[in-house]
């Protein structure tokens, strides 16, 4: 999902509007192959965004052994390496090298080969990971164009386990907070309770309520910083929410292919029951997106990407 952020920046910053790309992918407990092409997921065929927020679920199999091990550093590094290579490959290809006669009046970033490039938010330098965090199968990683780094501050992370015994991390959320200039952002990457039977959505609602009530970010005694999710200026909730659409699968796929979003929304569990315990002056924007994801058969054979539907919820204060 691409979104233009209308964050108000101080005149001295002289930064253009910032574009944020948000994506979620349940990878089904399969480690990424070294040659995995991330460019389709990152939509690099179109103009690159300024900030990439990528959420994953089930980056490890959700079995008894993995649930008690909250982090796998090597696996996180593997995902970040693939993401960084894809983003920076495109960024480098898009850079316009030039010999500037006004180097003293322009902000110039040296390249490794000794060339230089002029600062341009549409085509500038490389992406860097400002924060990434895993909790069992949930993993969130955020990448930012390097010219934006001076304007990002107060990064913090908070994990909430809602799984086994109500606290283990096979279900739950990993949330990240940061400030872009003076605007606070919160990204909640979640994996809510599964189950397709009628009434199972109550546990998903309970998970969402637990995430809202238990998420806490670090504070600064010298200035106000939001500690709870809904205290932020901009909130994006992404992930495998597991909410269902009350329609047969064949009908749902057909409606997705036809782009009949209004019919799908009418049959969506969240819109139908409206049982998420969110504060009254929070607006819920629901976006149904079609996604492609490489899947494997039970024998482990790779097959062509399949079409699916995912719900992404954005929260913004009135």
mmCIF file of C-alpha atoms in Angstrom:
data_model
loop_
_atom_site.group_PDB
_atom_site.id
_atom_site.type_symbol
_atom_site.label_atom_id
_atom_site.label_comp_id
_atom_site.label_asym_id
_atom_site.label_seq_id
_atom_site.Cartn_x
_atom_site.Cartn_y
_atom_site.Cartn_z
ATOM 1 C CA UNK A 1 0.000 0.000 0.000
ATOM 2 C CA UNK A 2 1.309 3.426 -0.959
ATOM 3 C CA UNK A 3 0.190 6.460 0.954
ATOM 4 C CA UNK A 4 1.170 10.105 0.784
ATOM 5 C CA UNK A 5 1.736 11.471 4.231
ATOM 6 C CA UNK A 6 0.610 15.068 4.674
ATOM 7 C CA UNK A 7 2.894 15.486 7.662
ATOM 8 C CA UNK A 8 3.582 19.169 8.262
ATOM 9 C CA UNK A 9 7.301 19.869 8.301
ATOM 10 C CA UNK A 10 9.049 22.970 9.492
ATOM 11 C CA UNK A 11 9.919 25.345 6.623
ATOM 12 C CA UNK A 12 13.638 24.913 7.340
ATOM 13 C CA UNK A 13 13.389 21.198 6.639
ATOM 14 C CA UNK A 14 12.419 21.796 2.990
ATOM 15 C CA UNK A 15 11.300 18.198 2.542
ATOM 16 C CA UNK A 16 8.629 17.097 0.065
ATOM 17 C CA UNK A 17 5.624 14.986 0.988
ATOM 18 C CA UNK A 18 6.674 11.582 2.222
ATOM 19 C CA UNK A 19 5.369 8.387 0.620
ATOM 20 C CA UNK A 20 5.051 5.285 2.809
ATOM 21 C CA UNK A 21 4.749 1.739 1.460
ATOM 22 C CA UNK A 22 3.154 -0.807 3.827
ATOM 23 C CA UNK A 23 2.979 -4.533 3.119
ATOM 24 C CA UNK A 24 2.137 -7.699 5.046
ATOM 25 C CA UNK A 25 2.970 -11.317 4.167
ATOM 26 C CA UNK A 26 2.306 -14.584 5.981
ATOM 27 C CA UNK A 27 5.119 -16.791 4.662
ATOM 28 C CA UNK A 28 3.803 -20.030 6.178
ATOM 29 C CA UNK A 29 6.855 -20.983 8.227
ATOM 30 C CA UNK A 30 9.155 -21.274 5.200
ATOM 31 C CA UNK A 31 12.629 -19.683 5.338
ATOM 32 C CA UNK A 32 13.381 -17.498 2.306
ATOM 33 C CA UNK A 33 15.688 -18.997 -0.352
ATOM 34 C CA UNK A 34 18.831 -16.974 -0.985
ATOM 35 C CA UNK A 35 17.657 -16.117 -4.495
ATOM 36 C CA UNK A 36 14.185 -14.935 -3.466
ATOM 37 C CA UNK A 37 13.179 -11.960 -5.606
ATOM 38 C CA UNK A 38 11.555 -9.343 -3.350
ATOM 39 C CA UNK A 39 10.931 -6.824 -6.107
ATOM 40 C CA UNK A 40 7.303 -7.899 -6.739
ATOM 41 C CA UNK A 41 6.419 -7.598 -3.055
ATOM 42 C CA UNK A 42 8.097 -4.186 -2.865
ATOM 43 C CA UNK A 43 6.424 -3.055 -6.107
ATOM 44 C CA UNK A 44 9.719 -1.697 -7.387
ATOM 45 C CA UNK A 45 8.366 -1.468 -10.949
ATOM 46 C CA UNK A 46 6.660 1.756 -9.866
ATOM 47 C CA UNK A 47 8.241 4.781 -8.220
ATOM 48 C CA UNK A 48 9.998 3.913 -4.996
ATOM 49 C CA UNK A 49 8.453 5.093 -1.754
ATOM 50 C CA UNK A 50 10.421 7.039 0.861
ATOM 51 C CA UNK A 51 9.648 4.674 3.759
ATOM 52 C CA UNK A 52 8.993 0.920 3.587
ATOM 53 C CA UNK A 53 7.194 -0.850 6.427
ATOM 54 C CA UNK A 54 7.171 -4.623 5.941
ATOM 55 C CA UNK A 55 5.376 -6.998 8.268
ATOM 56 C CA UNK A 56 5.707 -10.785 8.178
ATOM 57 C CA UNK A 57 3.904 -13.573 9.976
ATOM 58 C CA UNK A 58 5.012 -17.166 10.523
ATOM 59 C CA UNK A 59 8.630 -16.587 9.542
ATOM 60 C CA UNK A 60 9.200 -19.713 11.660
ATOM 61 C CA UNK A 61 6.878 -22.749 11.913
ATOM 62 C CA UNK A 62 4.481 -22.227 14.822
ATOM 63 C CA UNK A 63 5.333 -25.423 16.692
ATOM 64 C CA UNK A 64 6.104 -26.058 20.358
ATOM 65 C CA UNK A 65 9.837 -25.637 19.855
ATOM 66 C CA UNK A 66 9.717 -22.275 18.092
ATOM 67 C CA UNK A 67 7.116 -20.694 20.373
ATOM 68 C CA UNK A 68 9.505 -20.634 23.330
ATOM 69 C CA UNK A 69 12.296 -19.021 21.245
ATOM 70 C CA UNK A 70 11.183 -15.447 20.561
ATOM 71 C CA UNK A 71 14.028 -14.452 18.219
ATOM 72 C CA UNK A 72 16.132 -16.019 15.476
ATOM 73 C CA UNK A 73 18.830 -13.490 14.622
ATOM 74 C CA UNK A 74 20.113 -15.318 11.557
ATOM 75 C CA UNK A 75 16.651 -15.559 10.023
ATOM 76 C CA UNK A 76 15.960 -11.850 10.592
ATOM 77 C CA UNK A 77 19.297 -10.984 9.007
ATOM 78 C CA UNK A 78 18.407 -13.168 6.031
ATOM 79 C CA UNK A 79 15.110 -11.351 5.441
ATOM 80 C CA UNK A 80 16.708 -7.928 5.934
ATOM 81 C CA UNK A 81 19.503 -8.811 3.539
ATOM 82 C CA UNK A 82 17.031 -9.728 0.791
ATOM 83 C CA UNK A 83 14.971 -6.585 1.388
ATOM 84 C CA UNK A 84 18.033 -4.324 1.447
ATOM 85 C CA UNK A 85 19.406 -5.805 -1.770
ATOM 86 C CA UNK A 86 16.101 -5.348 -3.593
ATOM 87 C CA UNK A 87 15.551 -1.754 -2.455
ATOM 88 C CA UNK A 88 19.108 -0.591 -2.928
ATOM 89 C CA UNK A 89 19.515 -2.315 -6.282
ATOM 90 C CA UNK A 90 16.661 -0.227 -7.637
ATOM 91 C CA UNK A 91 17.775 2.900 -5.821
ATOM 92 C CA UNK A 92 21.280 2.656 -7.243
ATOM 93 C CA UNK A 93 19.910 2.043 -10.733
ATOM 94 C CA UNK A 94 17.751 5.155 -10.445
ATOM 95 C CA UNK A 95 20.483 7.479 -9.215
ATOM 96 C CA UNK A 96 21.469 10.184 -11.666
ATOM 97 C CA UNK A 97 25.171 10.829 -11.343
ATOM 98 C CA UNK A 98 26.306 14.280 -12.202
ATOM 99 C CA UNK A 99 29.274 16.528 -11.910
ATOM 100 C CA UNK A 100 28.103 19.560 -10.031
ATOM 101 C CA UNK A 101 29.781 22.910 -10.308
ATOM 102 C CA UNK A 102 27.808 24.059 -7.265
ATOM 103 C CA UNK A 103 29.027 21.503 -4.749
ATOM 104 C CA UNK A 104 29.466 24.130 -2.057
ATOM 105 C CA UNK A 105 25.818 25.197 -2.305
ATOM 106 C CA UNK A 106 24.344 21.701 -2.768
ATOM 107 C CA UNK A 107 24.141 18.838 -0.315
ATOM 108 C CA UNK A 108 26.203 16.110 -1.975
ATOM 109 C CA UNK A 109 26.381 12.445 -0.992
ATOM 110 C CA UNK A 110 29.592 10.680 -2.095
ATOM 111 C CA UNK A 111 29.330 7.265 -3.705
ATOM 112 C CA UNK A 112 31.823 4.473 -3.132
ATOM 113 C CA UNK A 113 33.231 4.867 -6.628
ATOM 114 C CA UNK A 114 34.076 8.487 -5.957
ATOM 115 C CA UNK A 115 31.216 9.987 -7.989
ATOM 116 C CA UNK A 116 28.626 12.243 -6.436
ATOM 117 C CA UNK A 117 24.913 12.815 -6.673
ATOM 118 C CA UNK A 118 22.694 15.734 -5.866
ATOM 119 C CA UNK A 119 20.099 15.335 -3.129
ATOM 120 C CA UNK A 120 16.726 14.541 -4.683
ATOM 121 C CA UNK A 121 13.929 12.863 -2.719
ATOM 122 C CA UNK A 122 12.571 11.299 -5.910
ATOM 123 C CA UNK A 123 15.801 9.576 -6.793
ATOM 124 C CA UNK A 124 18.091 9.733 -3.798
ATOM 125 C CA UNK A 125 20.788 7.523 -2.351
ATOM 126 C CA UNK A 126 20.054 4.261 -0.600
ATOM 127 C CA UNK A 127 17.702 2.806 1.975
ATOM 128 C CA UNK A 128 18.697 1.951 5.518
ATOM 129 C CA UNK A 129 16.917 -0.173 8.095
ATOM 130 C CA UNK A 130 16.038 1.996 11.088
ATOM 131 C CA UNK A 131 14.534 -0.809 13.177
ATOM 132 C CA UNK A 132 13.470 -4.444 12.929
ATOM 133 C CA UNK A 133 12.053 -6.786 15.532
ATOM 134 C CA UNK A 134 10.917 -10.413 15.718
ATOM 135 C CA UNK A 135 8.602 -12.121 18.196
ATOM 136 C CA UNK A 136 8.391 -15.836 17.302
ATOM 137 C CA UNK A 137 6.718 -15.763 13.856
ATOM 138 C CA UNK A 138 5.943 -12.027 13.722
ATOM 139 C CA UNK A 139 8.601 -9.805 12.168
ATOM 140 C CA UNK A 140 8.514 -6.113 11.278
ATOM 141 C CA UNK A 141 11.256 -4.194 9.517
ATOM 142 C CA UNK A 142 11.297 -0.519 8.488
ATOM 143 C CA UNK A 143 13.514 0.962 5.760
ATOM 144 C CA UNK A 144 14.016 4.664 5.071
ATOM 145 C CA UNK A 145 15.764 6.704 2.410
ATOM 146 C CA UNK A 146 19.024 7.940 3.879
ATOM 147 C CA UNK A 147 18.261 11.689 3.425
ATOM 148 C CA UNK A 148 15.279 11.245 5.767
ATOM 149 C CA UNK A 149 17.339 9.763 8.592
ATOM 150 C CA UNK A 150 18.153 13.110 10.273
ATOM 151 C CA UNK A 151 14.426 13.773 10.645
ATOM 152 C CA UNK A 152 13.562 10.441 12.303
ATOM 153 C CA UNK A 153 13.819 10.113 16.079
ATOM 154 C CA UNK A 154 12.507 8.310 19.155
ATOM 155 C CA UNK A 155 12.333 4.830 17.634
ATOM 156 C CA UNK A 156 10.885 2.289 20.042
ATOM 157 C CA UNK A 157 9.382 -1.191 19.874
ATOM 158 C CA UNK A 158 6.789 -3.030 21.970
ATOM 159 C CA UNK A 159 5.810 -6.703 21.685
ATOM 160 C CA UNK A 160 2.600 -8.267 22.999
ATOM 161 C CA UNK A 161 2.056 -12.032 23.065
ATOM 162 C CA UNK A 162 -1.571 -13.216 22.888
ATOM 163 C CA UNK A 163 -1.047 -16.866 22.011
ATOM 164 C CA UNK A 164 -0.764 -19.935 24.219
ATOM 165 C CA UNK A 165 -1.810 -19.151 27.826
ATOM 166 C CA UNK A 166 -2.711 -15.689 26.550
ATOM 167 C CA UNK A 167 0.909 -14.533 26.601
ATOM 168 C CA UNK A 168 3.161 -16.582 24.291
ATOM 169 C CA UNK A 169 4.194 -15.069 20.994
ATOM 170 C CA UNK A 170 2.680 -17.472 18.468
ATOM 171 C CA UNK A 171 -0.060 -14.832 18.208
ATOM 172 C CA UNK A 172 0.069 -11.165 19.109
ATOM 173 C CA UNK A 173 1.843 -8.086 17.791
ATOM 174 C CA UNK A 174 5.122 -6.261 17.355
ATOM 175 C CA UNK A 175 4.615 -2.499 17.212
ATOM 176 C CA UNK A 176 7.092 0.188 16.229
ATOM 177 C CA UNK A 177 7.000 3.873 17.058
ATOM 178 C CA UNK A 178 9.047 6.668 15.547
ATOM 179 C CA UNK A 179 8.732 10.373 14.965
ATOM 180 C CA UNK A 180 9.196 11.907 11.532
ATOM 181 C CA UNK A 181 10.078 15.480 12.312
ATOM 182 C CA UNK A 182 7.344 16.294 14.872
ATOM 183 C CA UNK A 183 4.724 13.747 13.755
ATOM 184 C CA UNK A 184 4.501 10.448 15.633
ATOM 185 C CA UNK A 185 3.884 7.197 13.753
ATOM 186 C CA UNK A 186 2.914 3.798 15.087
ATOM 187 C CA UNK A 187 2.925 0.616 12.993
ATOM 188 C CA UNK A 188 1.271 -2.442 14.529
ATOM 189 C CA UNK A 189 2.211 -5.746 12.893
ATOM 190 C CA UNK A 190 -0.113 -8.429 14.241
ATOM 191 C CA UNK A 191 -1.112 -12.064 13.854
ATOM 192 C CA UNK A 192 -4.514 -12.592 15.432
ATOM 193 C CA UNK A 193 -6.239 -15.824 16.447
ATOM 194 C CA UNK A 194 -7.187 -18.195 13.642
ATOM 195 C CA UNK A 195 -10.346 -20.261 13.198
ATOM 196 C CA UNK A 196 -13.106 -20.243 10.611
ATOM 197 C CA UNK A 197 -16.037 -21.302 12.769
ATOM 198 C CA UNK A 198 -18.735 -18.835 13.691
ATOM 199 C CA UNK A 199 -17.778 -17.142 16.924
ATOM 200 C CA UNK A 200 -14.021 -17.547 16.410
ATOM 201 C CA UNK A 201 -13.827 -13.867 15.588
ATOM 202 C CA UNK A 202 -14.465 -13.125 19.268
ATOM 203 C CA UNK A 203 -10.956 -14.336 20.081
ATOM 204 C CA UNK A 204 -9.558 -12.126 17.339
ATOM 205 C CA UNK A 205 -11.417 -9.186 18.848
ATOM 206 C CA UNK A 206 -9.997 -10.105 22.264
ATOM 207 C CA UNK A 207 -6.465 -10.248 20.807
ATOM 208 C CA UNK A 208 -6.903 -6.783 19.283
ATOM 209 C CA UNK A 209 -8.120 -5.422 22.609
ATOM 210 C CA UNK A 210 -5.151 -6.957 24.416
ATOM 211 C CA UNK A 211 -2.757 -5.416 21.901
ATOM 212 C CA UNK A 212 -4.320 -1.985 22.395
ATOM 213 C CA UNK A 213 -4.250 -2.201 26.183
ATOM 214 C CA UNK A 214 -0.859 -3.856 26.718
ATOM 215 C CA UNK A 215 1.334 -2.143 24.103
ATOM 216 C CA UNK A 216 3.625 0.361 25.808
ATOM 217 C CA UNK A 217 6.525 2.326 24.338
ATOM 218 C CA UNK A 218 9.460 3.832 26.172
ATOM 219 C CA UNK A 219 9.053 7.385 27.400
ATOM 220 C CA UNK A 220 11.325 10.375 27.697
ATOM 221 C CA UNK A 221 11.236 12.301 30.950
ATOM 222 C CA UNK A 222 12.274 15.502 29.155
ATOM 223 C CA UNK A 223 9.480 15.615 26.566
ATOM 224 C CA UNK A 224 6.100 14.134 25.800
ATOM 225 C CA UNK A 225 6.149 10.985 23.695
ATOM 226 C CA UNK A 226 3.134 8.771 23.007
ATOM 227 C CA UNK A 227 3.246 5.513 24.953
ATOM 228 C CA UNK A 228 0.001 3.862 23.797
ATOM 229 C CA UNK A 229 -0.974 2.979 20.234
ATOM 230 C CA UNK A 230 -3.898 5.358 19.937
ATOM 231 C CA UNK A 231 -1.933 8.325 21.309
ATOM 232 C CA UNK A 232 0.075 8.589 18.073
ATOM 233 C CA UNK A 233 -0.676 11.057 15.281
ATOM 234 C CA UNK A 234 -0.673 8.334 12.620
ATOM 235 C CA UNK A 235 -1.368 4.637 13.226
ATOM 236 C CA UNK A 236 -1.278 1.818 10.669
ATOM 237 C CA UNK A 237 -2.388 -1.655 11.748
ATOM 238 C CA UNK A 238 -1.221 -4.403 9.399
ATOM 239 C CA UNK A 239 -0.783 -8.150 9.448
ATOM 240 C CA UNK A 240 -2.592 -11.458 9.230
ATOM 241 C CA UNK A 241 -5.737 -10.409 11.067
ATOM 242 C CA UNK A 242 -7.472 -13.700 10.239
ATOM 243 C CA UNK A 243 -10.880 -12.045 9.901
ATOM 244 C CA UNK A 244 -13.036 -13.833 7.366
ATOM 245 C CA UNK A 245 -15.457 -12.831 4.637
ATOM 246 C CA UNK A 246 -18.846 -14.526 4.947
ATOM 247 C CA UNK A 247 -18.843 -15.869 1.397
ATOM 248 C CA UNK A 248 -17.785 -19.109 -0.334
ATOM 249 C CA UNK A 249 -14.131 -19.065 -1.391
ATOM 250 C CA UNK A 250 -14.932 -19.248 -5.121
ATOM 251 C CA UNK A 251 -17.293 -16.284 -4.821
ATOM 252 C CA UNK A 252 -14.752 -14.293 -2.834
ATOM 253 C CA UNK A 253 -11.985 -14.914 -5.377
ATOM 254 C CA UNK A 254 -14.302 -13.906 -8.214
ATOM 255 C CA UNK A 255 -15.267 -10.666 -6.468
ATOM 256 C CA UNK A 256 -11.593 -9.872 -5.783
ATOM 257 C CA UNK A 257 -10.737 -10.404 -9.449
ATOM 258 C CA UNK A 258 -13.606 -8.115 -10.434
ATOM 259 C CA UNK A 259 -12.658 -5.477 -7.852
ATOM 260 C CA UNK A 260 -16.072 -5.617 -6.185
ATOM 261 C CA UNK A 261 -14.783 -4.196 -2.908
ATOM 262 C CA UNK A 262 -18.115 -2.827 -1.663
ATOM 263 C CA UNK A 263 -19.718 -6.287 -1.746
ATOM 264 C CA UNK A 264 -16.733 -7.811 0.021
ATOM 265 C CA UNK A 265 -16.842 -5.142 2.719
ATOM 266 C CA UNK A 266 -20.505 -5.891 3.375
ATOM 267 C CA UNK A 267 -19.602 -9.519 4.088
ATOM 268 C CA UNK A 268 -16.458 -8.783 6.125
ATOM 269 C CA UNK A 269 -16.512 -10.007 9.754
ATOM 270 C CA UNK A 270 -15.167 -6.744 11.138
ATOM 271 C CA UNK A 271 -17.649 -4.551 9.298
ATOM 272 C CA UNK A 272 -20.505 -6.963 9.998
ATOM 273 C CA UNK A 273 -20.064 -7.312 13.747
ATOM 274 C CA UNK A 274 -18.165 -4.115 14.605
ATOM 275 C CA UNK A 275 -16.956 -5.633 17.854
ATOM 276 C CA UNK A 276 -13.404 -4.230 17.910
ATOM 277 C CA UNK A 277 -13.143 -2.256 21.141
ATOM 278 C CA UNK A 278 -11.620 0.905 19.657
ATOM 279 C CA UNK A 279 -12.018 4.360 21.128
ATOM 280 C CA UNK A 280 -15.100 6.201 19.884
ATOM 281 C CA UNK A 281 -13.250 8.956 18.066
ATOM 282 C CA UNK A 282 -11.050 6.623 16.066
ATOM 283 C CA UNK A 283 -11.912 6.310 12.405
ATOM 284 C CA UNK A 284 -11.405 2.875 10.872
ATOM 285 C CA UNK A 285 -10.395 2.853 7.254
ATOM 286 C CA UNK A 286 -10.591 -0.564 5.713
ATOM 287 C CA UNK A 287 -8.752 -1.331 2.534
ATOM 288 C CA UNK A 288 -9.037 -4.633 0.743
ATOM 289 C CA UNK A 289 -6.020 -5.317 -1.363
ATOM 290 C CA UNK A 290 -5.152 -8.092 -3.742
ATOM 291 C CA UNK A 291 -1.736 -9.568 -3.130
ATOM 292 C CA UNK A 292 0.405 -12.183 -4.756
ATOM 293 C CA UNK A 293 2.541 -14.586 -2.782
ATOM 294 C CA UNK A 294 4.624 -17.509 -3.905
ATOM 295 C CA UNK A 295 3.277 -20.632 -2.259
ATOM 296 C CA UNK A 296 4.373 -24.239 -2.080
ATOM 297 C CA UNK A 297 2.507 -27.488 -2.256
ATOM 298 C CA UNK A 298 2.566 -30.030 0.564
ATOM 299 C CA UNK A 299 5.512 -31.690 -1.209
ATOM 300 C CA UNK A 300 7.430 -28.434 -1.082
ATOM 301 C CA UNK A 301 7.131 -27.725 -4.797
ATOM 302 C CA UNK A 302 7.037 -24.080 -5.749
ATOM 303 C CA UNK A 303 3.936 -23.038 -7.693
ATOM 304 C CA UNK A 304 2.780 -19.870 -9.406
ATOM 305 C CA UNK A 305 1.704 -16.946 -7.207
ATOM 306 C CA UNK A 306 -1.895 -17.138 -6.062
ATOM 307 C CA UNK A 307 -4.338 -14.306 -5.647
ATOM 308 C CA UNK A 308 -5.538 -13.577 -2.158
ATOM 309 C CA UNK A 309 -7.163 -10.809 -0.192
ATOM 310 C CA UNK A 310 -5.842 -9.072 2.893
ATOM 311 C CA UNK A 311 -7.369 -6.425 5.115
ATOM 312 C CA UNK A 312 -5.219 -3.520 6.210
ATOM 313 C CA UNK A 313 -6.549 -1.184 8.860
ATOM 314 C CA UNK A 314 -5.419 2.401 9.302
ATOM 315 C CA UNK A 315 -6.290 4.376 12.405
ATOM 316 C CA UNK A 316 -6.134 8.132 12.611
ATOM 317 C CA UNK A 317 -7.239 10.478 15.346
ATOM 318 C CA UNK A 318 -9.989 12.983 14.625
#
